[in-house]
mmCIF file of C-alpha atoms in Angstrom:
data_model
loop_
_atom_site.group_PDB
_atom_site.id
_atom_site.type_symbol
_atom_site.label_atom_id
_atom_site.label_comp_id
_atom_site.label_asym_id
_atom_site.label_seq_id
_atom_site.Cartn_x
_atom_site.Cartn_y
_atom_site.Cartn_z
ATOM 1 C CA UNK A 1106 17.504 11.109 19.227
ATOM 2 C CA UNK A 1107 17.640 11.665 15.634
ATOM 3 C CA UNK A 1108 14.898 11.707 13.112
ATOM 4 C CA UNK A 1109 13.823 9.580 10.379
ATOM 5 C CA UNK A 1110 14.526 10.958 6.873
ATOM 6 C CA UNK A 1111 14.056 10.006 2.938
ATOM 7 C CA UNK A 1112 17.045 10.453 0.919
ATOM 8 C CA UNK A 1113 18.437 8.806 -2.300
ATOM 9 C CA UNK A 1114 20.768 5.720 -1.512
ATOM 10 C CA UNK A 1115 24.444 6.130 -1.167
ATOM 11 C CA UNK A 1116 26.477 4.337 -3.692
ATOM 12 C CA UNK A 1117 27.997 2.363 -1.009
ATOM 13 C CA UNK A 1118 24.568 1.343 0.946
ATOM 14 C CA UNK A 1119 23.204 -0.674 -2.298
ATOM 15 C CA UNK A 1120 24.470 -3.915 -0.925
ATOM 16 C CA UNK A 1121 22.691 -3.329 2.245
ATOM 17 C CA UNK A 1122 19.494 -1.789 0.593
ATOM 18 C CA UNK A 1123 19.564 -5.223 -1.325
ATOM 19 C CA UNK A 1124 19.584 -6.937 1.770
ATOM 20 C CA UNK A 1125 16.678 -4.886 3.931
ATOM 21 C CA UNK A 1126 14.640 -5.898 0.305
ATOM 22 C CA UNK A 1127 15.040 -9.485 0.857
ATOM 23 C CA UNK A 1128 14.707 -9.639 4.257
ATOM 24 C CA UNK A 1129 10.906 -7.753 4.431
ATOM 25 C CA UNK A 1130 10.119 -9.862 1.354
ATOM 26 C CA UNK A 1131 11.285 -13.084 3.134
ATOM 27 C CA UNK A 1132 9.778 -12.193 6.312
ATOM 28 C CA UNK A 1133 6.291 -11.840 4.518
ATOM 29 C CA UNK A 1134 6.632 -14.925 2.743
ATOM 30 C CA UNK A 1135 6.705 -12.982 -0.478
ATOM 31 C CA UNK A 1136 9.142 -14.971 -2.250
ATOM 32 C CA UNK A 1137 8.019 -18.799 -1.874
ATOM 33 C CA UNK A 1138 6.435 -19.170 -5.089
ATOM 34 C CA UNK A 1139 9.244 -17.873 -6.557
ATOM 35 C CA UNK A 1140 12.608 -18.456 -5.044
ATOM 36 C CA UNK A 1141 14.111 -16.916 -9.001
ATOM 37 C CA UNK A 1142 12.960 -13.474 -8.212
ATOM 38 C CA UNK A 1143 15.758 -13.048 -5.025
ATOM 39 C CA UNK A 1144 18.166 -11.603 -7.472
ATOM 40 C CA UNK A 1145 16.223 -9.536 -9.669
ATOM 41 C CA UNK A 1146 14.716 -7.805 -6.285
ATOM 42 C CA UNK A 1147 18.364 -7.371 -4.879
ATOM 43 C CA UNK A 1148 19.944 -5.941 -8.022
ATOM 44 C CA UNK A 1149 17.058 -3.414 -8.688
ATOM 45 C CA UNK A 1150 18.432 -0.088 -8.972
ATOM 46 C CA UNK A 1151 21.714 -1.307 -9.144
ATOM 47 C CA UNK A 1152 21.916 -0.980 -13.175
ATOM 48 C CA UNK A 1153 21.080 2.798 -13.384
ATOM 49 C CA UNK A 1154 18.058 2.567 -14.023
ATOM 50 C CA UNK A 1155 15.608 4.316 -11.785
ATOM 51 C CA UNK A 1156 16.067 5.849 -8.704
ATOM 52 C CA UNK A 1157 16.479 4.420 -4.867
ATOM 53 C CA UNK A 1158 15.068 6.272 -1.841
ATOM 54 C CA UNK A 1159 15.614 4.853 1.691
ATOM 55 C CA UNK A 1160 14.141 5.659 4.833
ATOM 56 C CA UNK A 1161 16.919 6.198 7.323
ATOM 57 C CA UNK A 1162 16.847 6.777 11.332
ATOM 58 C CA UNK A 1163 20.956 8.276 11.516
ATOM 59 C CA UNK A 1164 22.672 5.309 10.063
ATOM 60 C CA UNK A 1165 19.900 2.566 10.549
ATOM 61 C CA UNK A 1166 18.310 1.884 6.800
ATOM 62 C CA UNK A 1167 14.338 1.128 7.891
ATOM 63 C CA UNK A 1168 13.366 0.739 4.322
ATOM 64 C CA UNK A 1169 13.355 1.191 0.541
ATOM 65 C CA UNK A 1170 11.297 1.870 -2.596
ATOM 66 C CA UNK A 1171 12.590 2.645 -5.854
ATOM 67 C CA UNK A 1172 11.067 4.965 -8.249
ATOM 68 C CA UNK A 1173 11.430 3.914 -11.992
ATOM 69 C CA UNK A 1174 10.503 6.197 -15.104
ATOM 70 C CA UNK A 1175 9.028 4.146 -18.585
ATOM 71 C CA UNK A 1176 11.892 2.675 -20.573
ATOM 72 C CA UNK A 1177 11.513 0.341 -22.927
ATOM 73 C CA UNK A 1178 11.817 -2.227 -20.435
ATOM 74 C CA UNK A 1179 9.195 -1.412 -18.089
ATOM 75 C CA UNK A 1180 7.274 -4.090 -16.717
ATOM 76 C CA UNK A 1181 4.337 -2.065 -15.663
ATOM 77 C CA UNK A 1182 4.397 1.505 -17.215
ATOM 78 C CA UNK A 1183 3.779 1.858 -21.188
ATOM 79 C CA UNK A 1184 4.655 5.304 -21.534
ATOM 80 C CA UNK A 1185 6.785 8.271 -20.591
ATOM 81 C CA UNK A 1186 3.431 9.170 -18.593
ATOM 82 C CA UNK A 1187 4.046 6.381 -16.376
ATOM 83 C CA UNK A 1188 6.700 5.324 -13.984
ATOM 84 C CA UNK A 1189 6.559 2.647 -11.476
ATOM 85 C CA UNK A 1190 7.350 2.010 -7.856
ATOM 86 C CA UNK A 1191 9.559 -0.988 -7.954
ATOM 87 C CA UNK A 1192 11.092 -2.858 -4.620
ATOM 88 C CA UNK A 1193 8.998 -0.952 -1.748
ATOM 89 C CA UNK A 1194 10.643 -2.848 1.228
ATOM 90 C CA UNK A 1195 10.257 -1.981 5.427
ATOM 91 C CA UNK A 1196 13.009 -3.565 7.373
ATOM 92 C CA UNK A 1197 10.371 -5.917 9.905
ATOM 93 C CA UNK A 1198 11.545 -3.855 12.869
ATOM 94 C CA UNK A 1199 10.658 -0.991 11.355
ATOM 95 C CA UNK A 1200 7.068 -1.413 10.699
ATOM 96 C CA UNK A 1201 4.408 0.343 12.383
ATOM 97 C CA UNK A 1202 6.291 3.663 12.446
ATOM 98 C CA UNK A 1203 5.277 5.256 9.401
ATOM 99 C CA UNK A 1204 8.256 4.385 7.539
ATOM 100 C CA UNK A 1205 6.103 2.937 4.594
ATOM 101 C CA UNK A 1206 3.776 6.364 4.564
ATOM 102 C CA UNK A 1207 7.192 8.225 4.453
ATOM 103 C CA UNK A 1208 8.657 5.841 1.567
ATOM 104 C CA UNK A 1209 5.510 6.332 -1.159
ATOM 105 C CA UNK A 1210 5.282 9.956 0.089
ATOM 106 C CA UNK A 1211 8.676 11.178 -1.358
ATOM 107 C CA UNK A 1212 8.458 8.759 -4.528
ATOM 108 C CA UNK A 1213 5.368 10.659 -5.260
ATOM 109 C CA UNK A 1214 6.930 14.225 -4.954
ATOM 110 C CA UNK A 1215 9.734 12.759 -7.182
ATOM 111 C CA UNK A 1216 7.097 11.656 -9.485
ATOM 112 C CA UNK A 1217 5.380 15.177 -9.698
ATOM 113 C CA UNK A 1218 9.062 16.684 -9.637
ATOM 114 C CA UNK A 1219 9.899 14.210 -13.101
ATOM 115 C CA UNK A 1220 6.036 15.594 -14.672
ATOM 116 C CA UNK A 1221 4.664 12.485 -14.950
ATOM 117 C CA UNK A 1222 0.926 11.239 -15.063
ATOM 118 C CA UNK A 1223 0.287 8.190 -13.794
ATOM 119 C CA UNK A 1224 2.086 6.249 -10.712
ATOM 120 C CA UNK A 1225 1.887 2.512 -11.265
ATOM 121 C CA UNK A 1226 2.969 -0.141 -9.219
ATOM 122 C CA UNK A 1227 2.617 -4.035 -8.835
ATOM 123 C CA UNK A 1228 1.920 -5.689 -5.784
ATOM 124 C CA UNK A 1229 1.210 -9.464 -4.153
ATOM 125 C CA UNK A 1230 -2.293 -9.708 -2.598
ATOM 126 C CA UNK A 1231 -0.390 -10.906 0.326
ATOM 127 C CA UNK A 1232 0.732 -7.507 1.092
ATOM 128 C CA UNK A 1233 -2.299 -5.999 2.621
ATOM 129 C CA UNK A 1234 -0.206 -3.344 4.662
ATOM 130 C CA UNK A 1235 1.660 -2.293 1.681
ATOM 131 C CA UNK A 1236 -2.025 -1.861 -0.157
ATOM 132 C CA UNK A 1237 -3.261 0.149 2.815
ATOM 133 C CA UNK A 1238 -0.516 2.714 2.517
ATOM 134 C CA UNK A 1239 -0.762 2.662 -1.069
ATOM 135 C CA UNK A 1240 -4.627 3.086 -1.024
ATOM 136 C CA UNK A 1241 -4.076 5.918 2.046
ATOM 137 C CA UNK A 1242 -2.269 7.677 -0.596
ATOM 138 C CA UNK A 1243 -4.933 7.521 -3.178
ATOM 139 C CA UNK A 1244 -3.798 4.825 -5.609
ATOM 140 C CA UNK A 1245 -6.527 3.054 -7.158
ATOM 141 C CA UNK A 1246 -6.613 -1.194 -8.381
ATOM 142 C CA UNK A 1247 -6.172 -0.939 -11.939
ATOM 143 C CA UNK A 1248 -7.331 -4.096 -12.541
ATOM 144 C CA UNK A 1249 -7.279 -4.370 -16.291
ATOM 145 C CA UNK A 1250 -3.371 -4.637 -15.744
ATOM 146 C CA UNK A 1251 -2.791 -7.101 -13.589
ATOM 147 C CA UNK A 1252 -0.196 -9.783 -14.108
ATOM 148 C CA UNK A 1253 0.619 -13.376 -13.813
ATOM 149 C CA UNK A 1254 4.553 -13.561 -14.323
ATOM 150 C CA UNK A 1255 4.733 -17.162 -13.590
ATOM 151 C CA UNK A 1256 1.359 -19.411 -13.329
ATOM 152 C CA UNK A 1257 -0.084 -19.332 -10.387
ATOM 153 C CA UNK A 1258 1.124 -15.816 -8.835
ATOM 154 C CA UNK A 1259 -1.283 -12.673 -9.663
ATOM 155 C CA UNK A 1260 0.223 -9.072 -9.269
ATOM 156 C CA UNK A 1261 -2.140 -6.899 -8.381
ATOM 157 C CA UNK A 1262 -1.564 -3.624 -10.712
ATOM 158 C CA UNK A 1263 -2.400 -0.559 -8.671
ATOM 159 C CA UNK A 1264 -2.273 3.704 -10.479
ATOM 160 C CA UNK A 1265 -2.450 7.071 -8.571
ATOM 161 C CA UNK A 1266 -3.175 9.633 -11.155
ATOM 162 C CA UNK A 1267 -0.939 12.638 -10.565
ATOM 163 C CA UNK A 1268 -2.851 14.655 -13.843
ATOM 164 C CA UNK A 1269 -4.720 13.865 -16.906
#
């Protein structure tokens, strides 16, 4: 039996990284209200931008989050304090086995590794396991940046503060 590991993607795993993210945001229901966001979520990482961890049992991807420094570009972070956690994804089968802990575990590390301050990340209020991991791992609800991106769906803006 082998054991699960977090690693940075392979180039040639992207397309199936892309797919693991829309099938946990499908299976939740997370992408209903907007049907538009399919192919920003896929291509996430894909540009250079930012860096993409999986969770893998051997060959068997169980999931994905992506750890993205401040550009000028950044949806979240507004300063090269900040970076983000972008497309957090467990494949369904997957869940329940820690994968998720694993995932936000090594994107901190990198965080600490890359000196920065503050961990931000966005998230649906829908995703109540994702919070609980998040929250687990001492992120806090930063309220005060929450976002609408299209009326009627609220991100809920979550920080961890690494130092001050």
């Amino acid at each position: 039996m082998t054991s699960m590991i977090v690693r940075r993607v392979l180039p040639d795993e992207m397309s199936a990284v892309s797919a693991l993210r829309e099938t946990a945001y499908r299976a939740d229901g997370l992408l209903k209200a907007n049907p538009d966001y399919v192919q920003a979520l896929r291509d996430l990482g894909t540009d250079g931008r930012g860096e993409v961890l999986v969770a893998a049992d051997g060959d068997q991807l169980l999931g994905t989050i992506m750890f993205e420094p401040w550009h000028d570009h950044s949806e979240l972070a507004r300063g090269a304090d900040e970076a983000e956690v972008r497309a957090f994804a467990v494949a369904p089968q997957a869940r329940g086995r820690g994968v998720g802990k694993l995932l936000v575990e090594a994107l901190v590390e990198r965080a600490r590794e890359e000196g920065v301050s503050h961990v931000l990340l966005f998230t649906h209020p829908e995703m109540v396991s994702a919070q609980y991991v998040y929250r687990a791992r001492g992120f806090e609800r930063f309220s005060e940046r929450d976002w609408e991106p299209i009326p009627g769906m609220r991100l809920l803006a979550y920080r961890l503060t690494l130092k001050d």
